[in-house]
Structure formats: C-alpha cells, structure tokens
Amino acid sequence: MSDDEEKLLERFVSAWAQYYGQVTGKMLPLSKGNKKAEAETIARTEAVDEFRAAREAVNKLMDYTLDRAKKRYENAKESYDMAVVIIVSVVAAAAALCVLLGWALTRSIVRPLNEAVGVAQKVAAGDLTSTVEVKSKDETGLLLQALK
C-alpha cells in the first residue's frame, strides 16, 4: 500500500469513527431512551455531516485505487503487447530460417543429383566422353564417382 493510499485510508477510518461515534454515542442512547425526535434531529444534522465526510473519504480512496488499477492495467497491457511483438518476431524469424535452411538443403541435394542425371543421360545416349567433377564424398559424390 502506498503512502498516499494509507493517508486516504486513515482519513476514511477517522471520518467513519466520527460518524460511528455520533450514532453510538448520541443517537443510539437517545433512541433507546425513547427520545426518537432528538435522535432524528442529530441524524439529520450532525450525523449527516459526519456521514458525508466519511463518504467523501471513501470515494477519494476508491478513486485513487481505481486510478492505480488503471495504470497497472495499462502497464500490463503494454507488457503483453510487447511480448506478442517479440513472440511473433521470433516465430517469423524461425520460419524464415527454416525456409532458408530447407532451400539450402534441397539445393545441396538436387544440384549434384541433376549433375549425376545429366551424366547418366549422356552415358545412356552412348556419350562416354563427358567429364565428371566430383566435389563431395557423400552418396551423390559416390554416384558421380561411379559414373566417371
């Protein structure tokens, strides 16, 4: 609880105690003593002022609390919005990286295979003079080495 909130709460507690004192200290004994007219007079004059002061104090406390809640809500909303932007950015970057890696992997497989297919087609057509340059030692490189 902040200092301002504590001060507002203290004002309300004090104002409520004064109002409650009017009710229990003056009005209740008069009412029990069958002096209802006097009790009603106090209720309409002194107690009304005390009640208004208590109501005003609690309204100020509620306004202050509501204002703080709104500020906290705005801060939380800003944090949430920032988190969404970060998460979407990370997901988009990961997706782009996956596409890039997929493209590079496909290219590293398809290019040597296309070269091997080209050599195989030449051999199938009867051209045994083609030169084969083997650049890798993987399965595709072994295939090209066999066609050499």
mmCIF file of C-alpha atoms in Angstrom:
data_model
loop_
_atom_site.group_PDB
_atom_site.id
_atom_site.type_symbol
_atom_site.label_atom_id
_atom_site.label_comp_id
_atom_site.label_asym_id
_atom_site.label_seq_id
_atom_site.Cartn_x
_atom_site.Cartn_y
_atom_site.Cartn_z
ATOM 1 C CA MET A 1 0.000 0.000 0.000
ATOM 2 C CA SER A 2 1.402 3.370 -0.976
ATOM 3 C CA ASP A 3 1.793 6.317 1.395
ATOM 4 C CA ASP A 4 -0.972 8.217 -0.394
ATOM 5 C CA GLU A 5 -3.280 5.238 -0.135
ATOM 6 C CA GLU A 6 -2.520 4.875 3.574
ATOM 7 C CA LYS A 7 -3.304 8.553 4.170
ATOM 8 C CA LEU A 8 -6.607 8.248 2.314
ATOM 9 C CA LEU A 9 -7.464 5.121 4.289
ATOM 10 C CA GLU A 10 -6.620 6.876 7.565
ATOM 11 C CA ARG A 11 -8.886 9.796 6.598
ATOM 12 C CA PHE A 12 -11.736 7.396 5.890
ATOM 13 C CA VAL A 13 -11.202 5.447 9.138
ATOM 14 C CA SER A 14 -11.136 8.706 11.094
ATOM 15 C CA ALA A 15 -14.249 10.081 9.379
ATOM 16 C CA TRP A 16 -16.081 6.780 9.826
ATOM 17 C CA ALA A 17 -15.128 6.678 13.503
ATOM 18 C CA GLN A 18 -16.553 10.170 13.983
ATOM 19 C CA TYR A 19 -19.783 9.178 12.229
ATOM 20 C CA TYR A 20 -19.981 5.933 14.179
ATOM 21 C CA GLY A 21 -19.359 7.916 17.365
ATOM 22 C CA GLN A 22 -22.368 10.100 16.537
ATOM 23 C CA VAL A 23 -24.506 7.023 16.010
ATOM 24 C CA THR A 24 -23.411 5.052 19.065
ATOM 25 C CA GLY A 25 -22.563 7.955 21.359
ATOM 26 C CA LYS A 26 -25.556 10.236 20.805
ATOM 27 C CA MET A 27 -28.255 8.768 18.600
ATOM 28 C CA LEU A 28 -28.407 5.223 19.954
ATOM 29 C CA PRO A 29 -28.791 6.243 23.653
ATOM 30 C CA LEU A 30 -31.467 8.787 22.698
ATOM 31 C CA SER A 31 -33.291 6.212 20.630
ATOM 32 C CA LYS A 32 -33.140 3.653 23.455
ATOM 33 C CA GLY A 33 -34.421 6.312 25.865
ATOM 34 C CA ASN A 34 -37.493 6.891 23.694
ATOM 35 C CA LYS A 35 -36.191 10.290 22.582
ATOM 36 C CA LYS A 36 -36.570 9.434 18.911
ATOM 37 C CA ALA A 37 -37.237 13.021 17.820
ATOM 38 C CA GLU A 38 -33.916 14.179 19.285
ATOM 39 C CA ALA A 39 -32.138 11.160 17.730
ATOM 40 C CA GLU A 40 -33.682 12.005 14.357
ATOM 41 C CA THR A 41 -32.572 15.626 14.690
ATOM 42 C CA ILE A 42 -28.993 14.538 15.289
ATOM 43 C CA ALA A 43 -29.268 12.039 12.398
ATOM 44 C CA ARG A 44 -30.425 14.851 10.087
ATOM 45 C CA THR A 45 -27.832 17.400 11.183
ATOM 46 C CA GLU A 46 -24.589 16.367 12.886
ATOM 47 C CA ALA A 47 -24.560 12.739 11.731
ATOM 48 C CA VAL A 48 -25.274 13.736 8.123
ATOM 49 C CA ASP A 49 -22.187 15.928 8.037
ATOM 50 C CA GLU A 50 -20.076 13.141 9.566
ATOM 51 C CA PHE A 51 -21.507 10.601 7.120
ATOM 52 C CA ARG A 52 -20.830 12.896 4.155
ATOM 53 C CA ALA A 53 -17.222 13.315 5.297
ATOM 54 C CA ALA A 54 -16.839 9.526 5.578
ATOM 55 C CA ARG A 55 -18.471 9.010 2.175
ATOM 56 C CA GLU A 56 -16.206 11.637 0.600
ATOM 57 C CA ALA A 57 -13.126 10.000 2.147
ATOM 58 C CA VAL A 58 -14.086 6.534 0.895
ATOM 59 C CA ASN A 59 -14.871 7.932 -2.563
ATOM 60 C CA LYS A 60 -11.423 9.535 -2.717
ATOM 61 C CA LEU A 61 -9.861 6.241 -1.654
ATOM 62 C CA MET A 62 -11.829 4.359 -4.320
ATOM 63 C CA ASP A 63 -10.903 6.922 -6.996
ATOM 64 C CA TYR A 64 -7.241 6.656 -6.049
ATOM 65 C CA THR A 65 -7.381 2.853 -6.071
ATOM 66 C CA LEU A 66 -9.201 2.820 -9.410
ATOM 67 C CA ASP A 67 -6.641 5.205 -10.901
ATOM 68 C CA ARG A 68 -3.781 2.970 -9.734
ATOM 69 C CA ALA A 69 -5.572 -0.096 -11.097
ATOM 70 C CA LYS A 70 -5.982 1.621 -14.477
ATOM 71 C CA LYS A 71 -2.274 2.495 -14.544
ATOM 72 C CA ARG A 72 -1.327 -1.070 -13.656
ATOM 73 C CA TYR A 73 -3.679 -2.340 -16.343
ATOM 74 C CA GLU A 74 -2.057 -0.059 -18.935
ATOM 75 C CA ASN A 75 1.417 -1.229 -17.857
ATOM 76 C CA ALA A 76 0.342 -4.865 -18.078
ATOM 77 C CA LYS A 77 -1.245 -4.239 -21.480
ATOM 78 C CA GLU A 78 1.961 -2.627 -22.749
ATOM 79 C CA SER A 79 3.982 -5.588 -21.467
ATOM 80 C CA TYR A 80 1.564 -8.015 -23.116
ATOM 81 C CA ASP A 81 1.679 -6.133 -26.423
ATOM 82 C CA MET A 82 5.479 -6.105 -26.323
ATOM 83 C CA ALA A 83 5.556 -9.834 -25.565
ATOM 84 C CA VAL A 84 3.248 -10.518 -28.523
ATOM 85 C CA VAL A 85 5.504 -8.495 -30.835
ATOM 86 C CA ILE A 86 8.584 -10.337 -29.594
ATOM 87 C CA ILE A 87 6.953 -13.766 -29.914
ATOM 88 C CA VAL A 88 5.630 -13.040 -33.414
ATOM 89 C CA SER A 89 9.050 -11.713 -34.437
ATOM 90 C CA VAL A 90 10.837 -14.789 -33.095
ATOM 91 C CA VAL A 91 8.352 -17.135 -34.794
ATOM 92 C CA ALA A 92 8.667 -15.228 -38.089
ATOM 93 C CA ALA A 93 12.473 -15.305 -37.868
ATOM 94 C CA ALA A 94 12.404 -19.038 -37.088
ATOM 95 C CA ALA A 95 10.070 -19.664 -40.033
ATOM 96 C CA ALA A 96 12.333 -17.648 -42.341
ATOM 97 C CA LEU A 97 15.372 -19.558 -41.083
ATOM 98 C CA CYS A 98 13.586 -22.878 -41.681
ATOM 99 C CA VAL A 99 12.722 -21.828 -45.231
ATOM 100 C CA LEU A 100 16.309 -20.740 -45.841
ATOM 101 C CA LEU A 101 17.745 -23.965 -44.415
ATOM 102 C CA GLY A 102 15.238 -26.027 -46.393
ATOM 103 C CA TRP A 103 16.192 -24.231 -49.575
ATOM 104 C CA ALA A 104 19.915 -24.697 -48.898
ATOM 105 C CA LEU A 105 19.466 -28.378 -48.046
ATOM 106 C CA THR A 106 17.348 -29.012 -51.127
ATOM 107 C CA ARG A 107 19.868 -27.205 -53.298
ATOM 108 C CA SER A 108 22.765 -29.205 -51.834
ATOM 109 C CA ILE A 109 20.934 -32.434 -52.748
ATOM 110 C CA VAL A 110 19.303 -31.510 -56.070
ATOM 111 C CA ARG A 111 22.287 -29.822 -57.744
ATOM 112 C CA PRO A 112 24.619 -32.887 -57.523
ATOM 113 C CA LEU A 113 21.741 -35.211 -58.414
ATOM 114 C CA ASN A 114 20.960 -33.136 -61.504
ATOM 115 C CA GLU A 115 24.623 -33.338 -62.443
ATOM 116 C CA ALA A 116 24.562 -37.135 -61.970
ATOM 117 C CA VAL A 117 21.346 -37.402 -64.017
ATOM 118 C CA GLY A 118 22.948 -35.350 -66.788
ATOM 119 C CA VAL A 119 25.982 -37.669 -66.844
ATOM 120 C CA ALA A 120 23.754 -40.754 -66.714
ATOM 121 C CA GLN A 121 21.680 -39.463 -69.636
ATOM 122 C CA LYS A 122 24.835 -38.852 -71.682
ATOM 123 C CA VAL A 123 26.075 -42.359 -70.871
ATOM 124 C CA ALA A 124 22.669 -43.784 -71.763
ATOM 125 C CA ALA A 125 22.831 -41.931 -75.098
ATOM 126 C CA GLY A 126 26.223 -43.508 -75.729
ATOM 127 C CA ASP A 127 28.429 -40.490 -74.958
ATOM 128 C CA LEU A 128 31.204 -41.748 -72.747
ATOM 129 C CA THR A 129 33.383 -38.655 -73.189
ATOM 130 C CA SER A 130 31.746 -36.445 -70.606
ATOM 131 C CA THR A 131 33.912 -35.254 -67.767
ATOM 132 C CA VAL A 132 32.643 -35.635 -64.245
ATOM 133 C CA GLU A 133 33.892 -33.422 -61.456
ATOM 134 C CA VAL A 134 33.279 -34.955 -58.032
ATOM 135 C CA LYS A 135 33.090 -32.337 -55.277
ATOM 136 C CA SER A 136 31.734 -34.357 -52.383
ATOM 137 C CA LYS A 137 32.187 -37.680 -50.684
ATOM 138 C CA ASP A 138 28.544 -38.267 -49.818
ATOM 139 C CA GLU A 139 26.164 -40.626 -51.643
ATOM 140 C CA THR A 140 25.751 -38.248 -54.568
ATOM 141 C CA GLY A 141 29.540 -37.875 -54.831
ATOM 142 C CA LEU A 142 29.888 -41.668 -54.814
ATOM 143 C CA LEU A 143 27.297 -41.889 -57.606
ATOM 144 C CA LEU A 144 29.204 -39.339 -59.691
ATOM 145 C CA GLN A 145 32.466 -41.148 -58.958
ATOM 146 C CA ALA A 146 30.900 -44.380 -60.263
ATOM 147 C CA LEU A 147 29.791 -42.621 -63.458
ATOM 148 C CA LYS A 148 33.278 -41.222 -64.085
#
